[in-house]
Tab-separated table of C-alpha atoms and ligand atoms in Angstrom:
chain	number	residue	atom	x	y	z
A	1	UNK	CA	0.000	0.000	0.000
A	2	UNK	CA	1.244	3.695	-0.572
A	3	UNK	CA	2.025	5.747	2.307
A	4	UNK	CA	-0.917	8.742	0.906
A	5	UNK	CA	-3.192	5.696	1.759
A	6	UNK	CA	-5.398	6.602	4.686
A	7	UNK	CA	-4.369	4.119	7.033
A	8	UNK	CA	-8.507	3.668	7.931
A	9	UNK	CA	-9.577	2.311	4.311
A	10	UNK	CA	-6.995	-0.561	3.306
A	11	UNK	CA	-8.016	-2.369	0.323
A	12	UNK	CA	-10.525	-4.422	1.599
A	13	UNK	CA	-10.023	-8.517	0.881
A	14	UNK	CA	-13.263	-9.948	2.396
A	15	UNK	CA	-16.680	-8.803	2.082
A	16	UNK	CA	-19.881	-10.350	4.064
A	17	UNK	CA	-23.297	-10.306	2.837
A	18	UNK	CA	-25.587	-10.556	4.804
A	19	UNK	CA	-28.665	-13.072	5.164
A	20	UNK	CA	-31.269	-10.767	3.869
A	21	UNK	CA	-28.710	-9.294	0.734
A	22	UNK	CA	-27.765	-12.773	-0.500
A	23	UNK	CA	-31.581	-13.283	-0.780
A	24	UNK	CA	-32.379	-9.765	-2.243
A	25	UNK	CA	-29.332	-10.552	-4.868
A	26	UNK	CA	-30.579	-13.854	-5.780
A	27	UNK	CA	-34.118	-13.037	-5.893
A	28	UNK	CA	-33.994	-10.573	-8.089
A	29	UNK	CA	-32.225	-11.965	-10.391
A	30	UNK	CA	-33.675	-15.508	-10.471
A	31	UNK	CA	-37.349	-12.690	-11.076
A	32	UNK	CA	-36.197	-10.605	-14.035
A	33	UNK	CA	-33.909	-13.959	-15.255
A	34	UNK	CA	-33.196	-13.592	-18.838
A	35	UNK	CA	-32.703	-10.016	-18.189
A	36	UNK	CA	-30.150	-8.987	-16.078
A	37	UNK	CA	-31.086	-7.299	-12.699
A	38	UNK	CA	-28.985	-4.658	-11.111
A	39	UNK	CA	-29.225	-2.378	-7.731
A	40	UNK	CA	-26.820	-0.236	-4.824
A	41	UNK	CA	-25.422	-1.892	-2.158
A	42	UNK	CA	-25.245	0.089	1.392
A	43	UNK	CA	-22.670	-0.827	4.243
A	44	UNK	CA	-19.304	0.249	5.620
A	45	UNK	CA	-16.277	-1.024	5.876
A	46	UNK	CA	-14.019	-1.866	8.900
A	47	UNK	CA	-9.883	-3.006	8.444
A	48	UNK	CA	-9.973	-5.328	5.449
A	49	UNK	CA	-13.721	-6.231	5.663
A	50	UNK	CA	-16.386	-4.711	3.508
A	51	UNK	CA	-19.996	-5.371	5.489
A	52	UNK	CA	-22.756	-5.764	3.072
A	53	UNK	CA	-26.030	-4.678	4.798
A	54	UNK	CA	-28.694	-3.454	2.644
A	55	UNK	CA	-28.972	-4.506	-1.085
A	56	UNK	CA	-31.463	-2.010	-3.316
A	57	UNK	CA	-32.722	-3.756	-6.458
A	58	UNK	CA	-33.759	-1.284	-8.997
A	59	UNK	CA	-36.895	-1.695	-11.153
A	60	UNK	CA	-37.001	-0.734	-14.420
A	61	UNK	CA	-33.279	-0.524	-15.075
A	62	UNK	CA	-31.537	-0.897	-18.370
A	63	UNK	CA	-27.843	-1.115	-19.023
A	64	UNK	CA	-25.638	0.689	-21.167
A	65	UNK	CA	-27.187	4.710	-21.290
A	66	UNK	CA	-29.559	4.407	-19.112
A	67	UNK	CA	-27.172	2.455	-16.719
A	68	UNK	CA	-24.849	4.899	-16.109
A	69	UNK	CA	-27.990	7.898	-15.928
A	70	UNK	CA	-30.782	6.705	-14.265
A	71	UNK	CA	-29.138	5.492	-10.767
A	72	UNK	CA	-28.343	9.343	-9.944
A	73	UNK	CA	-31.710	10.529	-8.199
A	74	UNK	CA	-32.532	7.002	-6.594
A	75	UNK	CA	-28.843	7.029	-5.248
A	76	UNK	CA	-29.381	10.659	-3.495
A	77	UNK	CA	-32.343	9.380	-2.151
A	78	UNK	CA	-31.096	6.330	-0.623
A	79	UNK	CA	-28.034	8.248	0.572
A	80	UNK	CA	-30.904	11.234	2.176
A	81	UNK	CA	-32.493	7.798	3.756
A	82	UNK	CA	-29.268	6.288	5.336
A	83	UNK	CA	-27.836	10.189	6.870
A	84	UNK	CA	-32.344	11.168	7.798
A	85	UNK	CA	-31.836	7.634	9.931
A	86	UNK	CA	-28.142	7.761	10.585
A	87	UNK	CA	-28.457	4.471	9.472
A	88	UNK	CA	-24.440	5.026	9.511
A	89	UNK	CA	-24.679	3.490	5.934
A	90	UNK	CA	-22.675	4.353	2.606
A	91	UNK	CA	-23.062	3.364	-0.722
A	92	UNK	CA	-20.345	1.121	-1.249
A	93	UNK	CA	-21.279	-0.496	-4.548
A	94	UNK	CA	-23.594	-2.020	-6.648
A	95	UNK	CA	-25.253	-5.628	-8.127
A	96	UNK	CA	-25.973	-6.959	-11.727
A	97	UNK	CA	-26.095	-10.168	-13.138
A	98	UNK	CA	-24.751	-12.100	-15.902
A	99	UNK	CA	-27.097	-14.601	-17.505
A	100	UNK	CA	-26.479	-17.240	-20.426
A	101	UNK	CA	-27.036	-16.840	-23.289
A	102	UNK	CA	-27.913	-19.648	-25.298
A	103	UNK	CA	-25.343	-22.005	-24.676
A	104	UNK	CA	-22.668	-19.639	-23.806
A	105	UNK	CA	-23.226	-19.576	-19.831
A	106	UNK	CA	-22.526	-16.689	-17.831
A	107	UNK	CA	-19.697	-16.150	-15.663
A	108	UNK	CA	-19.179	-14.034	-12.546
A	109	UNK	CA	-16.402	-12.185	-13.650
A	110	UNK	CA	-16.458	-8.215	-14.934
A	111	UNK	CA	-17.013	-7.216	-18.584
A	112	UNK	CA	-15.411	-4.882	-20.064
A	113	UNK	CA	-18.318	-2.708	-20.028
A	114	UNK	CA	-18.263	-3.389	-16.284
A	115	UNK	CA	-14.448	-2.278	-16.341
A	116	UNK	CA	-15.346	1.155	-17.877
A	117	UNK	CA	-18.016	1.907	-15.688
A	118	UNK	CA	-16.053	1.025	-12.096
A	119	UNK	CA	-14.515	3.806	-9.976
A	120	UNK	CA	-12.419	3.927	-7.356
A	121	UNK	CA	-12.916	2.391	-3.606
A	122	UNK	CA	-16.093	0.875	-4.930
A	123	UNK	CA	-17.361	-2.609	-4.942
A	124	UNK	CA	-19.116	-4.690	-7.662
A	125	UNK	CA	-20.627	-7.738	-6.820
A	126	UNK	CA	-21.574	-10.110	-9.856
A	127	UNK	CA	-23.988	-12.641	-9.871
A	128	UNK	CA	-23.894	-15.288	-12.864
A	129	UNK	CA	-27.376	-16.899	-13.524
A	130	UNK	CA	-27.207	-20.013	-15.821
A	131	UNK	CA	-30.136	-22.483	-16.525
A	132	UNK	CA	-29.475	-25.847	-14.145
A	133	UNK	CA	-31.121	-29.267	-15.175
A	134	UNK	CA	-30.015	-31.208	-11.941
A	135	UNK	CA	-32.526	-33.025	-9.968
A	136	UNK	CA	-31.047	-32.151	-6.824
A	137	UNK	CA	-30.258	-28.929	-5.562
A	138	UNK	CA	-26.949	-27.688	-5.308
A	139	UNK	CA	-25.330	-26.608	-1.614
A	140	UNK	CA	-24.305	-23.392	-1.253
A	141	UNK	CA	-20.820	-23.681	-1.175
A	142	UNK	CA	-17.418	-21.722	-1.344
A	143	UNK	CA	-15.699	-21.730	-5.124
A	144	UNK	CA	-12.107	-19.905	-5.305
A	145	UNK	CA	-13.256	-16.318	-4.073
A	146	UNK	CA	-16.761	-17.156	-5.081
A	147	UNK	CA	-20.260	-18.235	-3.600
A	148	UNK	CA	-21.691	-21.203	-5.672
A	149	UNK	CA	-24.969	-22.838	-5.691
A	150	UNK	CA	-28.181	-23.375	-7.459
A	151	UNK	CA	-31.804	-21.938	-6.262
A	152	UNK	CA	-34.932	-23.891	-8.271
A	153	UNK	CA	-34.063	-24.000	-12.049
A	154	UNK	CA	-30.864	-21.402	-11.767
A	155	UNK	CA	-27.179	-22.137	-10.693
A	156	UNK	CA	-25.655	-18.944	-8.969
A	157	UNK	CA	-22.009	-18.060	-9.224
A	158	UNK	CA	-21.370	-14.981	-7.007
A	159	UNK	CA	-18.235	-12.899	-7.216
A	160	UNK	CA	-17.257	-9.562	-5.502
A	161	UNK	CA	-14.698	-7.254	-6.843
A	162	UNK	CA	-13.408	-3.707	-5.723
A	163	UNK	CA	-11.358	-1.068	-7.664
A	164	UNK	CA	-8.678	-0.312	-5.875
A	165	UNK	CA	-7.406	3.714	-5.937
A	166	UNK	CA	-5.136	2.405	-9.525
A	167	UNK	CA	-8.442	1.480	-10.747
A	168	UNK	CA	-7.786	-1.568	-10.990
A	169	UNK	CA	-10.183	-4.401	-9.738
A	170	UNK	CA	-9.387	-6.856	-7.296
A	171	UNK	CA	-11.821	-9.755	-6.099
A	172	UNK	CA	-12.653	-10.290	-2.683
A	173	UNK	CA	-13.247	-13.222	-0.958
A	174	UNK	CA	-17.120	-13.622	-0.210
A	175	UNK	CA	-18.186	-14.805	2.770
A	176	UNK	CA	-22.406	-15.515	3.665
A	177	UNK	CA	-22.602	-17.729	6.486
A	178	UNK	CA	-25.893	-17.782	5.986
A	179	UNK	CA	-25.982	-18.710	2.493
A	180	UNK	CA	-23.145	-21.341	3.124
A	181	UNK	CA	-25.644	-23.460	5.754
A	182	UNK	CA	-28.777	-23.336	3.098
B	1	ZN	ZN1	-21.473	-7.144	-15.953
């Protein structure tokens, strides 16, 4: 790390979701499924952790123009709602998904669109949503950095990555206990 680093903010290397923003995540994608969902995430960090405590689908959204215009006004109002409550919650990030297409399945991993859009300090958690055929479902489980498992006719990969002050992006390790004893 560089010494201009605030000593406060390392580059996080964990993030934990919890119970109630692993469900948001997957829900909303599994709903809008073959569309891809997208929405803020609120929380804070502390040392190398990121805490995930709210996530925000949002309806109605659209990549590409309307991606990078329309979260403005529902972002100042979620930030009005966190300081109104001192809810001592930031915006640290957003959600999409990834889902296949035809045969070519998704992966949790950042696009190059995804590249262009990330700034600095913030984190991007990506959800791939590919069709799954098994007859049983699959545990929630721990792949690499990534949460894995499948919900109903969907297998989830989750990955988290943050853009570090070089903008470049770095993935975190993801940690839901709850998710991991589904
Ligand atoms: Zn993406």
């Amino acid at each position: 790390m560089k010494n201009s680093s605030p000593p406060s903010f390392p580059t996080p290397t964990q993030c934990l979701l919890r119970d109630h923003v692993f469900l948001t995540m997957v829900l909303a994608a599994s709903e809008v499924y073959k569309k891809e969902t997208l929405g803020f995430l609120l929380g804070y960090q502390a040392g190398d952790l990121l805490l995930v405590e709210y996530a925000v689908p949002l309806q109605s959204a659209e990549r590409g123009f309307v991606w990078a215009k329309v979260p403005e006004a529902r972002l100042r109002r979620v930030e009005e709602l966190s300081e109104r409550f001192s809810l001592g919650l930031h915006l640290i990030g957003d959600f999409h998904s990834h889902t296949q297409l035809g045969s070519s399945l998704a992966r949790a991993e950042p696009s190059p669109t995804d590249v262009t859009f990330m700034d600095p300090g913030r984190l991007y958690i990506i959800l791939a949503v590919n069709e799954y055929h098994g007859k049983k479902h699959q545990a929630w489980h721990r792949k690499g950095k990534k949460l894995a498992g499948s919900l109903g006719e969907f297998a989830f990969e989750i990955g988290a990555f943050y853009c570090d002050r070089e903008r470049h992006y770095v993935e975190l390790e993801i940690r839901c206990p709850f998710a991991q004893a589904l």
